Amino acid sequence: EAQVTQNPRYLITVTGKKLTVTCSQNMNHEYMSWYRQDPGLGLRQIYYSMNVEVTDKGDVPEGYKVSRKEKRNFPLILESPSPNQTSLYFCASRSGERRNEQFFGPGTRLTVL
Amino acid sequence: SQQGEEDPQALSIQEGENATMNCSYKTSINNLQWYRQNSGRGLVHLILIRSNEREKHSGRLRVTLDTSKKSSSLLITASRAADTASYFCATDGGSYIPTFGRGTSLIVHP
């Protein structure tokens, strides 16, 4: 089954404790991206990647890092999480055709205390 | 970065009625997509309309695009309680990754 998976689905952590949210897709998609979703603000893009070893900042990259060492994986790293990073996070992927749809993961709900 | 803005923010209707939501954007686009999100879940792609298209249908969905007004509308006909969700438009202009608006929250009462 074609899908985007994220782990963990739920995470409660404390300020400053490094964490990684994994994202994996099995569709051989070139493009992958991370979004955060907050009430009243909709989805905001954090980082995106156009292919292996090619990443770029989105609209709200501060406090986040990403890597794209393999085509299927695109982890999101919070080196020192803060409470304002409490949010619902989505990973998405898309094939190289720009007119194609994005496939979204199920989301990761993160709470930083 | 460009962003679609949906209107209204919230819409409440009765089952069987039509639901119309609008999206406005700021700069020229290659295509515009509509997505649906059930509460707390990932977004699901509904329909894509290219910049050279004016109208597109998919089942009970009808999407229009007016590039001169930089706006799009999504019409859901004969709505059902299961259509209750948030709906987002996403624009794909100069970047390779679509950017999303804040969404319209639709509630369909049985």
PDB file of C-alpha atoms in Angstrom:
ATOM      1  CA  GLU A   1       0.000   0.000   0.000  1.00  0.00           C
ATOM      2  CA  ALA A   2       1.326   3.412  -1.000  1.00  0.00           C
ATOM      3  CA  GLN A   3       1.720   5.485   2.097  1.00  0.00           C
ATOM      4  CA  VAL A   4       3.623   8.008   4.154  1.00  0.00           C
ATOM      5  CA  THR A   5       4.361   6.928   7.694  1.00  0.00           C
ATOM      6  CA  GLN A   6       5.376   9.040  10.657  1.00  0.00           C
ATOM      7  CA  ASN A   7       6.643   8.068  14.061  1.00  0.00           C
ATOM      8  CA  PRO A   8       5.849   8.661  16.780  1.00  0.00           C
ATOM      9  CA  ARG A   9       2.194   9.591  16.418  1.00  0.00           C
ATOM     10  CA  TYR A  10       2.100  11.238  19.821  1.00  0.00           C
ATOM     11  CA  LEU A  11       4.937  12.626  21.884  1.00  0.00           C
ATOM     12  CA  ILE A  12       5.098  14.576  25.106  1.00  0.00           C
ATOM     13  CA  THR A  13       8.531  15.863  25.992  1.00  0.00           C
ATOM     14  CA  VAL A  14      10.269  18.567  27.988  1.00  0.00           C
ATOM     15  CA  THR A  15      12.019  21.731  26.921  1.00  0.00           C
ATOM     16  CA  GLY A  16      15.522  21.174  25.596  1.00  0.00           C
ATOM     17  CA  LYS A  17      15.393  17.417  25.121  1.00  0.00           C
ATOM     18  CA  LYS A  18      16.402  16.620  21.548  1.00  0.00           C
ATOM     19  CA  LEU A  19      13.902  14.627  19.534  1.00  0.00           C
ATOM     20  CA  THR A  20      13.454  13.259  16.045  1.00  0.00           C
ATOM     21  CA  VAL A  21      10.227  12.605  14.194  1.00  0.00           C
ATOM     22  CA  THR A  22      10.700  10.112  11.414  1.00  0.00           C
ATOM     23  CA  CYS A  23       8.970  10.178   8.055  1.00  0.00           C
ATOM     24  CA  SER A  24       9.129   7.475   5.427  1.00  0.00           C
ATOM     25  CA  GLN A  25       7.408   7.012   2.067  1.00  0.00           C
ATOM     26  CA  ASN A  26       7.277   3.920  -0.115  1.00  0.00           C
ATOM     27  CA  MET A  27       6.325   5.576  -3.397  1.00  0.00           C
ATOM     28  CA  ASN A  28       9.814   6.547  -4.584  1.00  0.00           C
ATOM     29  CA  HIS A  29       8.797  10.207  -4.482  1.00  0.00           C
ATOM     30  CA  GLU A  30      11.397  12.879  -5.097  1.00  0.00           C
ATOM     31  CA  TYR A  31       9.729  15.649  -3.128  1.00  0.00           C
ATOM     32  CA  MET A  32       9.134  15.541   0.596  1.00  0.00           C
ATOM     33  CA  SER A  33       8.132  18.245   3.036  1.00  0.00           C
ATOM     34  CA  TRP A  34       7.260  18.951   6.637  1.00  0.00           C
ATOM     35  CA  TYR A  35       4.376  21.101   7.813  1.00  0.00           C
ATOM     36  CA  ARG A  36       3.127  22.184  11.181  1.00  0.00           C
ATOM     37  CA  GLN A  37      -0.519  22.884  11.812  1.00  0.00           C
ATOM     38  CA  ASP A  38      -1.705  25.249  14.511  1.00  0.00           C
ATOM     39  CA  PRO A  39      -5.221  26.508  15.258  1.00  0.00           C
ATOM     40  CA  GLY A  40      -6.038  29.594  13.248  1.00  0.00           C
ATOM     41  CA  LEU A  41      -2.803  29.416  11.285  1.00  0.00           C
ATOM     42  CA  GLY A  42      -3.441  26.493   8.969  1.00  0.00           C
ATOM     43  CA  LEU A  43      -0.542  24.502   7.598  1.00  0.00           C
ATOM     44  CA  ARG A  44       2.822  26.156   7.463  1.00  0.00           C
ATOM     45  CA  GLN A  45       5.751  24.628   5.677  1.00  0.00           C
ATOM     46  CA  ILE A  46       8.852  24.003   7.774  1.00  0.00           C
ATOM     47  CA  TYR A  47      11.321  22.436   5.346  1.00  0.00           C
ATOM     48  CA  TYR A  48      11.167  20.681   2.034  1.00  0.00           C
ATOM     49  CA  SER A  49      13.419  18.468  -0.024  1.00  0.00           C
ATOM     50  CA  MET A  50      13.501  18.074  -3.783  1.00  0.00           C
ATOM     51  CA  ASN A  51      15.685  14.992  -3.721  1.00  0.00           C
ATOM     52  CA  VAL A  52      18.420  13.208  -1.798  1.00  0.00           C
ATOM     53  CA  GLU A  53      20.814  15.676  -0.158  1.00  0.00           C
ATOM     54  CA  VAL A  54      18.747  18.632  -1.408  1.00  0.00           C
ATOM     55  CA  THR A  55      16.795  20.478   1.274  1.00  0.00           C
ATOM     56  CA  ASP A  56      15.516  24.015   1.673  1.00  0.00           C
ATOM     57  CA  LYS A  57      13.767  26.148   4.242  1.00  0.00           C
ATOM     58  CA  GLY A  58      10.060  26.693   4.178  1.00  0.00           C
ATOM     59  CA  ASP A  59       8.154  29.443   5.931  1.00  0.00           C
ATOM     60  CA  VAL A  60       8.920  28.548   9.547  1.00  0.00           C
ATOM     61  CA  PRO A  61      12.266  26.706   9.715  1.00  0.00           C
ATOM     62  CA  GLU A  62      13.584  28.195  12.968  1.00  0.00           C
ATOM     63  CA  GLY A  63      14.275  25.574  15.608  1.00  0.00           C
ATOM     64  CA  TYR A  64      14.117  22.652  13.172  1.00  0.00           C
ATOM     65  CA  LYS A  65      16.577  20.614  11.151  1.00  0.00           C
ATOM     66  CA  VAL A  66      16.056  18.004   8.465  1.00  0.00           C
ATOM     67  CA  SER A  67      18.147  15.575   6.506  1.00  0.00           C
ATOM     68  CA  ARG A  68      17.600  13.598   3.316  1.00  0.00           C
ATOM     69  CA  LYS A  69      20.228  10.900   3.153  1.00  0.00           C
ATOM     70  CA  GLU A  70      17.908   8.405   1.505  1.00  0.00           C
ATOM     71  CA  LYS A  71      15.079   9.010  -0.896  1.00  0.00           C
ATOM     72  CA  ARG A  72      12.450   7.365   1.270  1.00  0.00           C
ATOM     73  CA  ASN A  73      13.255   9.056   4.597  1.00  0.00           C
ATOM     74  CA  PHE A  74      12.987  12.662   5.690  1.00  0.00           C
ATOM     75  CA  PRO A  75      13.364  13.012   9.471  1.00  0.00           C
ATOM     76  CA  LEU A  76      12.531  16.209  11.333  1.00  0.00           C
ATOM     77  CA  ILE A  77      14.895  17.059  14.154  1.00  0.00           C
ATOM     78  CA  LEU A  78      14.263  19.395  17.049  1.00  0.00           C
ATOM     79  CA  GLU A  79      17.634  19.937  18.680  1.00  0.00           C
ATOM     80  CA  SER A  80      16.267  21.874  21.659  1.00  0.00           C
ATOM     81  CA  PRO A  81      12.483  21.832  21.652  1.00  0.00           C
ATOM     82  CA  SER A  82      10.573  24.709  23.187  1.00  0.00           C
ATOM     83  CA  PRO A  83       6.892  25.034  24.170  1.00  0.00           C
ATOM     84  CA  ASN A  84       6.120  27.111  21.065  1.00  0.00           C
ATOM     85  CA  GLN A  85       6.906  24.033  18.999  1.00  0.00           C
ATOM     86  CA  THR A  86       3.920  22.256  20.476  1.00  0.00           C
ATOM     87  CA  SER A  87       1.926  21.498  17.367  1.00  0.00           C
ATOM     88  CA  LEU A  88       0.575  18.898  14.970  1.00  0.00           C
ATOM     89  CA  TYR A  89       3.205  17.935  12.412  1.00  0.00           C
ATOM     90  CA  PHE A  90       2.648  16.440   8.984  1.00  0.00           C
ATOM     91  CA  CYS A  91       5.075  14.938   6.543  1.00  0.00           C
ATOM     92  CA  ALA A  92       4.134  14.817   2.870  1.00  0.00           C
ATOM     93  CA  SER A  93       5.622  13.512  -0.346  1.00  0.00           C
ATOM     94  CA  ARG A  94       5.004  13.973  -4.048  1.00  0.00           C
ATOM     95  CA  SER A  95       6.400  12.618  -7.261  1.00  0.00           C
ATOM     96  CA  GLY A  96       8.465  14.745  -9.605  1.00  0.00           C
ATOM     97  CA  GLU A  97       5.506  15.914 -11.635  1.00  0.00           C
ATOM     98  CA  ARG A  98       4.579  19.289 -10.233  1.00  0.00           C
ATOM     99  CA  ARG A  99       0.929  18.865 -10.951  1.00  0.00           C
ATOM    100  CA  ASN A 100       0.669  15.768  -8.842  1.00  0.00           C
ATOM    101  CA  GLU A 101      -0.962  15.552  -5.480  1.00  0.00           C
ATOM    102  CA  GLN A 102       0.851  15.394  -2.196  1.00  0.00           C
ATOM    103  CA  PHE A 103       0.418  12.364  -0.002  1.00  0.00           C
ATOM    104  CA  PHE A 104       0.276  13.143   3.684  1.00  0.00           C
ATOM    105  CA  GLY A 105       1.300  11.135   6.690  1.00  0.00           C
ATOM    106  CA  PRO A 106      -1.118  10.631   9.602  1.00  0.00           C
ATOM    107  CA  GLY A 107       0.431  13.382  11.699  1.00  0.00           C
ATOM    108  CA  THR A 108       2.502  13.605  14.880  1.00  0.00           C
ATOM    109  CA  ARG A 109       1.055  15.460  17.806  1.00  0.00           C
ATOM    110  CA  LEU A 110       3.913  16.964  19.798  1.00  0.00           C
ATOM    111  CA  THR A 111       3.629  18.596  23.193  1.00  0.00           C
ATOM    112  CA  VAL A 112       6.659  20.333  24.671  1.00  0.00           C
ATOM    113  CA  LEU A 113       6.328  21.104  28.366  1.00  0.00           C
TER     114      LEU A 113
ATOM    115  CA  SER B   1       5.554  33.080   0.256  1.00  0.00           C
ATOM    116  CA  GLN B   2       2.252  32.972  -1.535  1.00  0.00           C
ATOM    117  CA  GLN B   3      -0.653  31.417   0.271  1.00  0.00           C
ATOM    118  CA  GLY B   4      -4.245  30.593  -0.513  1.00  0.00           C
ATOM    119  CA  GLU B   5      -6.832  32.009   1.833  1.00  0.00           C
ATOM    120  CA  GLU B   6     -10.103  30.167   2.254  1.00  0.00           C
ATOM    121  CA  ASP B   7     -13.415  31.794   2.920  1.00  0.00           C
ATOM    122  CA  PRO B   8     -15.514  31.346   4.968  1.00  0.00           C
ATOM    123  CA  GLN B   9     -13.491  30.136   7.941  1.00  0.00           C
ATOM    124  CA  ALA B  10     -16.446  28.051   9.074  1.00  0.00           C
ATOM    125  CA  LEU B  11     -19.601  26.820   7.394  1.00  0.00           C
ATOM    126  CA  SER B  12     -22.529  24.976   8.940  1.00  0.00           C
ATOM    127  CA  ILE B  13     -25.254  23.461   6.735  1.00  0.00           C
ATOM    128  CA  GLN B  14     -27.898  20.772   6.717  1.00  0.00           C
ATOM    129  CA  GLU B  15     -27.479  17.446   4.978  1.00  0.00           C
ATOM    130  CA  GLY B  16     -28.596  17.674   1.359  1.00  0.00           C
ATOM    131  CA  GLU B  17     -27.645  21.321   0.949  1.00  0.00           C
ATOM    132  CA  ASN B  18     -24.777  22.499  -1.193  1.00  0.00           C
ATOM    133  CA  ALA B  19     -21.595  23.817   0.382  1.00  0.00           C
ATOM    134  CA  THR B  20     -19.474  26.444  -1.323  1.00  0.00           C
ATOM    135  CA  MET B  21     -16.094  27.580  -0.141  1.00  0.00           C
ATOM    136  CA  ASN B  22     -13.713  29.990  -1.773  1.00  0.00           C
ATOM    137  CA  CYS B  23      -9.991  30.418  -2.036  1.00  0.00           C
ATOM    138  CA  SER B  24      -8.081  33.536  -2.976  1.00  0.00           C
ATOM    139  CA  TYR B  25      -4.376  33.715  -3.691  1.00  0.00           C
ATOM    140  CA  LYS B  26      -1.861  36.422  -4.348  1.00  0.00           C
ATOM    141  CA  THR B  27       0.417  35.604  -7.261  1.00  0.00           C
ATOM    142  CA  SER B  28       0.251  33.612 -10.481  1.00  0.00           C
ATOM    143  CA  ILE B  29       0.026  29.850 -10.146  1.00  0.00           C
ATOM    144  CA  ASN B  30       0.672  26.692 -12.132  1.00  0.00           C
ATOM    145  CA  ASN B  31      -2.150  24.814 -10.508  1.00  0.00           C
ATOM    146  CA  LEU B  32      -4.435  24.868  -7.503  1.00  0.00           C
ATOM    147  CA  GLN B  33      -5.421  21.888  -5.423  1.00  0.00           C
ATOM    148  CA  TRP B  34      -8.109  21.245  -2.852  1.00  0.00           C
ATOM    149  CA  TYR B  35      -7.555  18.951   0.099  1.00  0.00           C
ATOM    150  CA  ARG B  36      -9.769  17.618   2.837  1.00  0.00           C
ATOM    151  CA  GLN B  37      -8.790  16.939   6.439  1.00  0.00           C
ATOM    152  CA  ASN B  38     -10.806  15.024   8.951  1.00  0.00           C
ATOM    153  CA  SER B  39     -10.211  16.127  12.510  1.00  0.00           C
ATOM    154  CA  GLY B  40      -6.595  15.588  13.577  1.00  0.00           C
ATOM    155  CA  ARG B  41      -5.716  13.488  10.543  1.00  0.00           C
ATOM    156  CA  GLY B  42      -3.587  13.951   7.461  1.00  0.00           C
ATOM    157  CA  LEU B  43      -4.813  15.798   4.413  1.00  0.00           C
ATOM    158  CA  VAL B  44      -6.338  13.909   1.526  1.00  0.00           C
ATOM    159  CA  HIS B  45      -6.134  15.233  -1.997  1.00  0.00           C
ATOM    160  CA  LEU B  46      -9.504  15.955  -3.611  1.00  0.00           C
ATOM    161  CA  ILE B  47      -8.939  17.632  -6.933  1.00  0.00           C
ATOM    162  CA  LEU B  48      -6.376  19.597  -8.930  1.00  0.00           C
ATOM    163  CA  ILE B  49      -7.156  22.292 -11.443  1.00  0.00           C
ATOM    164  CA  ARG B  50      -4.517  23.695 -13.755  1.00  0.00           C
ATOM    165  CA  SER B  51      -4.097  27.375 -14.462  1.00  0.00           C
ATOM    166  CA  ASN B  52      -5.445  26.949 -18.015  1.00  0.00           C
ATOM    167  CA  GLU B  53      -8.606  25.203 -16.811  1.00  0.00           C
ATOM    168  CA  ARG B  54     -11.741  26.993 -15.667  1.00  0.00           C
ATOM    169  CA  GLU B  55     -13.840  24.220 -14.210  1.00  0.00           C
ATOM    170  CA  LYS B  56     -13.406  20.639 -13.110  1.00  0.00           C
ATOM    171  CA  HIS B  57     -15.715  17.988 -11.705  1.00  0.00           C
ATOM    172  CA  SER B  58     -15.149  14.931  -9.575  1.00  0.00           C
ATOM    173  CA  GLY B  59     -18.242  13.153  -8.284  1.00  0.00           C
ATOM    174  CA  ARG B  60     -20.125  15.640  -6.111  1.00  0.00           C
ATOM    175  CA  LEU B  61     -17.261  18.120  -6.245  1.00  0.00           C
ATOM    176  CA  ARG B  62     -17.072  21.027  -8.631  1.00  0.00           C
ATOM    177  CA  VAL B  63     -14.078  23.337  -8.695  1.00  0.00           C
ATOM    178  CA  THR B  64     -13.810  26.581 -10.592  1.00  0.00           C
ATOM    179  CA  LEU B  65     -10.780  28.734 -11.186  1.00  0.00           C
ATOM    180  CA  ASP B  66     -10.704  32.396 -12.160  1.00  0.00           C
ATOM    181  CA  THR B  67      -7.094  33.403 -12.707  1.00  0.00           C
ATOM    182  CA  SER B  68      -8.047  36.998 -13.475  1.00  0.00           C
ATOM    183  CA  LYS B  69      -9.499  37.313  -9.973  1.00  0.00           C
ATOM    184  CA  LYS B  70      -6.948  34.943  -8.462  1.00  0.00           C
ATOM    185  CA  SER B  71      -9.693  32.895  -6.890  1.00  0.00           C
ATOM    186  CA  SER B  72     -11.121  29.398  -6.854  1.00  0.00           C
ATOM    187  CA  SER B  73     -14.256  27.862  -5.439  1.00  0.00           C
ATOM    188  CA  LEU B  74     -15.092  24.366  -4.268  1.00  0.00           C
ATOM    189  CA  LEU B  75     -18.722  23.295  -4.428  1.00  0.00           C
ATOM    190  CA  ILE B  76     -19.907  20.137  -2.698  1.00  0.00           C
ATOM    191  CA  THR B  77     -23.369  19.214  -3.891  1.00  0.00           C
ATOM    192  CA  ALA B  78     -25.941  17.274  -1.897  1.00  0.00           C
ATOM    193  CA  SER B  79     -23.752  17.311   1.182  1.00  0.00           C
ATOM    194  CA  ARG B  80     -23.656  14.442   3.645  1.00  0.00           C
ATOM    195  CA  ALA B  81     -22.749  14.285   7.304  1.00  0.00           C
ATOM    196  CA  ALA B  82     -19.591  12.432   6.257  1.00  0.00           C
ATOM    197  CA  ASP B  83     -18.447  15.564   4.387  1.00  0.00           C
ATOM    198  CA  THR B  84     -17.846  17.227   7.746  1.00  0.00           C
ATOM    199  CA  ALA B  85     -14.171  18.153   7.647  1.00  0.00           C
ATOM    200  CA  SER B  86     -11.796  21.024   7.011  1.00  0.00           C
ATOM    201  CA  TYR B  87     -11.049  21.935   3.428  1.00  0.00           C
ATOM    202  CA  PHE B  88      -7.842  23.556   2.251  1.00  0.00           C
ATOM    203  CA  CYS B  89      -6.708  25.025  -0.998  1.00  0.00           C
ATOM    204  CA  ALA B  90      -3.065  24.766  -1.965  1.00  0.00           C
ATOM    205  CA  THR B  91      -1.369  26.832  -4.602  1.00  0.00           C
ATOM    206  CA  ASP B  92       1.641  25.803  -6.650  1.00  0.00           C
ATOM    207  CA  GLY B  93       3.328  28.790  -8.173  1.00  0.00           C
ATOM    208  CA  GLY B  94       7.034  29.325  -8.412  1.00  0.00           C
ATOM    209  CA  SER B  95       8.003  26.836  -5.722  1.00  0.00           C
ATOM    210  CA  TYR B  96       7.907  23.091  -6.065  1.00  0.00           C
ATOM    211  CA  ILE B  97       5.901  22.485  -2.954  1.00  0.00           C
ATOM    212  CA  PRO B  98       2.317  23.743  -2.605  1.00  0.00           C
ATOM    213  CA  THR B  99       1.530  26.230   0.127  1.00  0.00           C
ATOM    214  CA  PHE B 100      -1.709  26.000   2.044  1.00  0.00           C
ATOM    215  CA  GLY B 101      -4.288  28.377   3.408  1.00  0.00           C
ATOM    216  CA  ARG B 102      -5.914  28.275   6.827  1.00  0.00           C
ATOM    217  CA  GLY B 103      -8.851  26.179   5.705  1.00  0.00           C
ATOM    218  CA  THR B 104     -12.630  26.211   5.867  1.00  0.00           C
ATOM    219  CA  SER B 105     -14.240  24.135   8.579  1.00  0.00           C
ATOM    220  CA  LEU B 106     -17.420  22.519   7.235  1.00  0.00           C
ATOM    221  CA  ILE B 107     -20.056  20.979   9.478  1.00  0.00           C
ATOM    222  CA  VAL B 108     -22.905  19.095   7.866  1.00  0.00           C
ATOM    223  CA  HIS B 109     -25.776  18.394  10.233  1.00  0.00           C
ATOM    224  CA  PRO B 110     -27.722  15.178   9.672  1.00  0.00           C
TER     225      PRO B 110
END
